[in-house]
XYZ file of C-alpha atoms in Angstrom:
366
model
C -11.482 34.760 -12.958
C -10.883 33.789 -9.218
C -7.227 31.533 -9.457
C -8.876 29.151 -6.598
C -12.198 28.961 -9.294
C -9.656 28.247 -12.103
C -8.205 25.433 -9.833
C -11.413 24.203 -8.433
C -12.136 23.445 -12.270
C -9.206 21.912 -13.410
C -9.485 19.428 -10.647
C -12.825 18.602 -11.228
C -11.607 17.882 -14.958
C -9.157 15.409 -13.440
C -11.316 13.990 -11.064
C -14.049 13.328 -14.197
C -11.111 11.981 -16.317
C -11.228 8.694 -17.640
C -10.421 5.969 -14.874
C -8.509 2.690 -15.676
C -11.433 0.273 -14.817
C -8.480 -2.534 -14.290
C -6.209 -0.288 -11.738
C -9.391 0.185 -9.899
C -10.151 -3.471 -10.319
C -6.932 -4.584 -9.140
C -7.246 -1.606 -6.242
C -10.479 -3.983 -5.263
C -9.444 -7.245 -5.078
C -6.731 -5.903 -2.612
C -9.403 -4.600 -0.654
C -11.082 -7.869 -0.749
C -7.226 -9.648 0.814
C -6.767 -7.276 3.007
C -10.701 -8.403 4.208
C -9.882 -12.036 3.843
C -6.736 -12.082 6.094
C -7.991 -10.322 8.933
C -11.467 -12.333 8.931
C -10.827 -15.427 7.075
C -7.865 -16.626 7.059
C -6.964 -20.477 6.402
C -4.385 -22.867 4.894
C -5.930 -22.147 1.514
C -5.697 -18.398 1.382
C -2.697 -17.321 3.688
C -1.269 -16.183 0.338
C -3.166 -12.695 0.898
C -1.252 -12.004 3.872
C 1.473 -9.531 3.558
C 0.788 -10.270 -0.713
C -2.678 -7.952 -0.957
C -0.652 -5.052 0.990
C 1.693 -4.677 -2.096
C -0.579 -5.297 -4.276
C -2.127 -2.149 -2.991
C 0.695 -0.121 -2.735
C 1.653 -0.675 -6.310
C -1.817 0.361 -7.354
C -1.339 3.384 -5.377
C 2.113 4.410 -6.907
C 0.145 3.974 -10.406
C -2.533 6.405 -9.369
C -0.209 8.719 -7.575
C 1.455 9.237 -10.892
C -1.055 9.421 -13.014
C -3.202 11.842 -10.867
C 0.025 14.280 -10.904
C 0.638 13.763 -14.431
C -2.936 14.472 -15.375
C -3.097 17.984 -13.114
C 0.296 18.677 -14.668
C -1.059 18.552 -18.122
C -4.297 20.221 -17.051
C -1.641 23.699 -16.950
C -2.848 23.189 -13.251
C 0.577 25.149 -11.826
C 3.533 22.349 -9.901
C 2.766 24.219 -6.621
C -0.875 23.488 -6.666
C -0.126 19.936 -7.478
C 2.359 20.051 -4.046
C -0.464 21.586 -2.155
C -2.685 18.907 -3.444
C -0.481 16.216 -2.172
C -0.236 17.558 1.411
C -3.262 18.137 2.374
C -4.562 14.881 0.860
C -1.331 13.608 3.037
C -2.783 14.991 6.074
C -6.090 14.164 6.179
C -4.707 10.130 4.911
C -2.485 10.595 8.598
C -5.149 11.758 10.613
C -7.474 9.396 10.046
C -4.631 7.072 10.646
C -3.829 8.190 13.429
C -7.503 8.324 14.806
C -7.767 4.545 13.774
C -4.537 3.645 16.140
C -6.287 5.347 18.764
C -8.888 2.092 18.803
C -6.156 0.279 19.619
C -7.626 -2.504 17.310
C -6.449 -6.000 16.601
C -4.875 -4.417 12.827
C -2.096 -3.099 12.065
C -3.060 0.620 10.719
C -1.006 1.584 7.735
C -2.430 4.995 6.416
C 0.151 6.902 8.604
C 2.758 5.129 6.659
C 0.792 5.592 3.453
C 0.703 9.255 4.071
C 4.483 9.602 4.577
C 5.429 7.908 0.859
C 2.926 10.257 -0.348
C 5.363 13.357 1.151
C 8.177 11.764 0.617
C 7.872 10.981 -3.009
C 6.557 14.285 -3.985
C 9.795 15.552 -5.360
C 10.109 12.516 -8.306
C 6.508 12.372 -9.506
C 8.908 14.232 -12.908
C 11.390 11.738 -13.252
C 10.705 9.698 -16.429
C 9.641 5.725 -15.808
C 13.554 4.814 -16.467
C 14.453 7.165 -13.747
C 11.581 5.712 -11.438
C 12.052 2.227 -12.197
C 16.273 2.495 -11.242
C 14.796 4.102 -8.212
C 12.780 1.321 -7.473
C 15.417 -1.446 -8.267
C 17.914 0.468 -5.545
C 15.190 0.498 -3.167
C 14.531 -3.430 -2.840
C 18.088 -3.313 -2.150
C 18.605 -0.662 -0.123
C 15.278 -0.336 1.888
C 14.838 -3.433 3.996
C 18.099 -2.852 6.094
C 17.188 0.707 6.197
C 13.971 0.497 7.685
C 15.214 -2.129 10.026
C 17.885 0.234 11.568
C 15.068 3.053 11.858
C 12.747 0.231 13.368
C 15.272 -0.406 16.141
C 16.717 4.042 16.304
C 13.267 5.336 15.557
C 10.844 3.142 18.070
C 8.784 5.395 19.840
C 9.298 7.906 17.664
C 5.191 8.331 16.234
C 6.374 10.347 12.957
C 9.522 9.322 12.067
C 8.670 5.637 12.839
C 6.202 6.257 10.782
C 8.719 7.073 8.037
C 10.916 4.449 8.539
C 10.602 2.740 11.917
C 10.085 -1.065 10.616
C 7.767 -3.237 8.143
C 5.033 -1.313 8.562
C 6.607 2.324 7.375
C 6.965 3.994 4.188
C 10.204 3.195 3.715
C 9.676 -0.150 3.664
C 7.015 0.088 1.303
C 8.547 2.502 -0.847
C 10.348 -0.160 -3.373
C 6.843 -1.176 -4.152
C 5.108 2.085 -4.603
C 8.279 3.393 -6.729
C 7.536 0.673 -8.985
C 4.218 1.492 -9.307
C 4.848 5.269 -9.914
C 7.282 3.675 -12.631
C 4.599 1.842 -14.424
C 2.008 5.242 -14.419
C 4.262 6.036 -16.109
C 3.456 3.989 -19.167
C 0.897 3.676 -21.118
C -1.948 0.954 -19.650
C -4.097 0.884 -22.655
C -1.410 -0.852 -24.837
C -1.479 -4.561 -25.344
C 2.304 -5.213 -25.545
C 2.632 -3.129 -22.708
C 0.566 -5.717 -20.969
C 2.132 -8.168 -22.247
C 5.327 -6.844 -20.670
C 3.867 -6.425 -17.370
C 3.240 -10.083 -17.483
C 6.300 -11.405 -18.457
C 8.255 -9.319 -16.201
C 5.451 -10.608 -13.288
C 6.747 -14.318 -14.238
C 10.275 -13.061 -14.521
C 10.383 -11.859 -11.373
C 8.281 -14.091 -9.232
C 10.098 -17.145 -10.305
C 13.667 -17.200 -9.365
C 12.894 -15.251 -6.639
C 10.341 -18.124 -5.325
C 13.139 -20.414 -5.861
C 15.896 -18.291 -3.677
C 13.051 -18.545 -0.888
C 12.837 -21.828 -0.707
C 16.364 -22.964 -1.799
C 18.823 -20.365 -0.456
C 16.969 -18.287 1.804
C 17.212 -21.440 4.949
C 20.618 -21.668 4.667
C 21.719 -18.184 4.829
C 18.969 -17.591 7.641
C 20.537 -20.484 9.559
C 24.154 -19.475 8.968
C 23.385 -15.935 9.917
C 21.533 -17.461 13.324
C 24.748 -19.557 14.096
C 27.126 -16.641 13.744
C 25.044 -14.491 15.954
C 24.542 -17.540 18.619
C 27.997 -16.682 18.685
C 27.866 -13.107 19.929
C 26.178 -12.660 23.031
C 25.820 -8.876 22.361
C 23.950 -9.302 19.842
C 21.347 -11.921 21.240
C 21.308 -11.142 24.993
C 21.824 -7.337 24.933
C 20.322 -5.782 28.123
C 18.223 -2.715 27.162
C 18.219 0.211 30.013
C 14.495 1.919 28.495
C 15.702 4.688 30.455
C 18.926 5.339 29.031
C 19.808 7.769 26.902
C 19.066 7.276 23.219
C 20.400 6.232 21.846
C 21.634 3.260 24.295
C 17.842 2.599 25.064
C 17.559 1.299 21.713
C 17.450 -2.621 20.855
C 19.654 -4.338 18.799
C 18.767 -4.190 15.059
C 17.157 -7.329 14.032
C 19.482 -7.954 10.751
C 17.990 -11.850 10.970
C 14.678 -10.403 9.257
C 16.293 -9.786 5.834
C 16.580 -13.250 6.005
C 12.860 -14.436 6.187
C 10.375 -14.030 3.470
C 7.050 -13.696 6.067
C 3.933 -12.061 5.806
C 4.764 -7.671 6.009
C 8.036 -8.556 6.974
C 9.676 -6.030 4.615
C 12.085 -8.626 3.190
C 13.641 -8.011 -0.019
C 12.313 -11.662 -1.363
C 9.084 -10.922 0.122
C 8.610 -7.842 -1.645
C 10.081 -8.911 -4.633
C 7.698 -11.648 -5.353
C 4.759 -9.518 -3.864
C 5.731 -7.724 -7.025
C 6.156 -9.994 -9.478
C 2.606 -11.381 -8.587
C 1.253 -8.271 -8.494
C 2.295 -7.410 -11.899
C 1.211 -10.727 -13.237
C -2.580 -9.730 -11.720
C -1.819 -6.186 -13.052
C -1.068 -7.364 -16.259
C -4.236 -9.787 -16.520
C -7.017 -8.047 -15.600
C -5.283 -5.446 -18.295
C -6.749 -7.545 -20.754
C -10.158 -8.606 -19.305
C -10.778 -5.165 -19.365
C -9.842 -5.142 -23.077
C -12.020 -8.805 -23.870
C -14.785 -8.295 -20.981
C -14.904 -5.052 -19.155
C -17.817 -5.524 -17.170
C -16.882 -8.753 -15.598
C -14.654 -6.008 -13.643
C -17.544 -3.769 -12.723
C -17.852 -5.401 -9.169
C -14.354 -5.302 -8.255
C -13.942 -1.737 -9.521
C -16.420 -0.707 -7.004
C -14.579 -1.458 -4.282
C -11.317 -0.132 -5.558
C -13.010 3.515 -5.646
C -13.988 2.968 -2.371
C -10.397 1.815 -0.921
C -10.624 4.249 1.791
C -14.298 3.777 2.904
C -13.470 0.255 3.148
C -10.297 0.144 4.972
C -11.577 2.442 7.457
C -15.108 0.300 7.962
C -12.418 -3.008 8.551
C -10.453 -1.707 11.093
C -13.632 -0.168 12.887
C -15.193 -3.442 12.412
C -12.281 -5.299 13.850
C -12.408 -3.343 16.532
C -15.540 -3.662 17.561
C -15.740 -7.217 17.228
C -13.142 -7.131 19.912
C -14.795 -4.598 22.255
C -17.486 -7.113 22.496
C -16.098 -10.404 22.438
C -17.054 -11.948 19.394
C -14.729 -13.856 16.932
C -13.608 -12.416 14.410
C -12.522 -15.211 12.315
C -15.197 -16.787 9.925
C -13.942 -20.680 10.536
C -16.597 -22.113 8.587
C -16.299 -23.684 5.033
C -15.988 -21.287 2.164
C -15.688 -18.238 5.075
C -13.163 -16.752 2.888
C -15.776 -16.670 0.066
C -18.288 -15.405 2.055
C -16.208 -12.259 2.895
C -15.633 -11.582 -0.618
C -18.855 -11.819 -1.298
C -19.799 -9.061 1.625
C -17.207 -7.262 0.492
C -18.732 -6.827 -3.655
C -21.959 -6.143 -1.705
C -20.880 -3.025 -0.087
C -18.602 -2.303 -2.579
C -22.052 -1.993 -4.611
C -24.248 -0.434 -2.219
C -22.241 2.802 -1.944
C -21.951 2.782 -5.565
C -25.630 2.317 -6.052
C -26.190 5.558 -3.639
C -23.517 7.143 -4.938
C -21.630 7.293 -1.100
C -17.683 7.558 -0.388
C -17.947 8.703 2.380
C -14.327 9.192 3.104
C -13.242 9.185 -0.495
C -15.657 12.655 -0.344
C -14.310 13.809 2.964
C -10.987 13.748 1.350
C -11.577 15.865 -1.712
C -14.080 18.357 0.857
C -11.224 18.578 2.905
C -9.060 19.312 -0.485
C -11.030 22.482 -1.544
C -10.424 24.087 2.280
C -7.065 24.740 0.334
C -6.666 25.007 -2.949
């Protein structure tokens, strides 16, 4: 038999595999922030911002893993599984890339989600231990990291894609690392849940508690020192310098403040611990009442579809004029409830559009 056939059908038997109706669930109620913050935001819910972005990219570490441990145990051959990954990779980055081109009022972060898919090819065998030390050194070691590339790297499409700032892979990575981690593990098991919970609360707790305790003080210290040292406040850039003395000075004050995509190491940290709490949760609806999950798991298999019709939507709005903020009461409700709707009516014609562009694009190559 044909070793493309043989491949073709080992996929498909992953693809028809059992899903984890809560991972999708969770995947969906990301979707839904990600809605909510860009058009209806208030007081009440400016918790999604920057929060539903992690929460995604810890879903997406989970699936990552599991979709290459699943091929893996299919006997589908490691280079197939590499193949797999970039060309899903490039067809994530070129729709990216044709969504910056709009120019829209949203940040676009499928570039960046494409990169962490690359770049964390080479552990997708590293046991959960191995992946979640990873992902400890990576809270750590990643915000400062990204910041230098943010201020060496600007300009730079790829590589700033990789790690030029809060919106690259690298500072996502931490997140997605700890969500490859967790793929690791087996969902289905109640302690395990239980686990995820505790370590949610864990987590999210103290490092609340530095944010609003400690975090002032050594954000105001830092400002006072640097108040003192004119270079590094009133630096005049030449933009047509070489490089790199046409860079700007690296904006160390941002480890410092826990905002919205920031990249922080507190922000990301209890991003996490929230997210695992929510992980951890729904876990257990699904065991008690499955199908009160049904609506949000259709819009976590549609992640793609969705994000794409938000930022085309955005931009549109903008192109002709119209608000794009829903400031009336319960607006943030309202977009939820839009977002279940379509979330439904692809499901009910059985359209991804995107979702199915991806895996057509796929079988060009394997």
């Amino acid at each position: 038999m044909n070793e493309r056939v043989i491949i073709g059908k080992e996929l498909s038997t992953v693809k028809e595999s059992k899903r984890l109706p809560a991972l999708d669930a969770v995947r969906g109620l990301a979707v839904i922030g990600m809605y909510i913050q860009h058009f209806a935001l208030n007081q009440w819910n400016s918790f999604v911002s920057g929060n539903t972005m992690i929460l995604f990219m810890l879903c997406s570490g989970i699936s990552y893993t599991i979709m290459a441990r699943r091929m893996l145990e299919g006997n589908t051959e490691r280079k197939f599984l590499n193949i797999r990954i970039l060309v899903r990779s490039v067809f994530i980055d070129f729709v990216g890339y044709l969504l910056i081109l709009l120019n829209g009022p949203f940040a676009v972060v499928l570039t960046a989600y494409a990169m962490l898919y690359v770049l964390t090819l080479p552990l997708v065998h590293l046991s959960a231990k191995k992946l979640f030390i990873l992902s400890g050194a990576a809270f750590v070691l990643c915000p400062p990291l990204m910041l230098i590339g943010m201020s060496l790297l600007e300009g730079a499409a790829l590589l700033s894609d990789i790690a030029g700032g809060p919106g690259s892979a690298l500072a996502w990575a931490p997140v997605f690392l700890a969500g490859m981690a967790i793929g690791r593990l087996d969902l289905h098991k109640t302690g395990t849940i239980i686990k995820f919970i505790a370590a949610g609360v864990v987590i999210l707790i103290p490092v609340k508690l530095v944010e609003i305790f400690v975090l002032p003080g050594i954000y105001q210290s830092y400002m006072e020192w640097a108040s003192l040292n004119p270079a590094l406040v009133n630096a005049e850039i030449d933009a047509y310098a070489m490089w790199p003395y046409n860079t700007q000075p690296i904006m160390w004050h941002m480890l410092f403040i826990s905002m919205p995509q920031g990249g922080s190491s507190c922000e990301l940290l209890a991003g996490t611990g929230g997210s695992l709490i929510l992980l951890g949760m729904f876990c257990l609806i699904e065991k008690v009442h499955g199908m009160f999950l049904k609506p949000f798991c259709n819009v976590g298999k549609l992640s793609l579809t969705l994000y794409v019709i938000q930022i085309v939507v955005g931009w549109g709005l903008e192109v002709v004029g119209v608000d794009r903020s829903f400031m009336v009461p319960c607006g943030d409700i309202m977009v939820a409830i839009l977002v279940i709707f379509l979330g439904y009516i692809f499901m009910k014609f059985k359209s991804s559009p995107f979702e199915t562009m991806m895996r057509t694009f796929e079988k060009k190559f394997i």
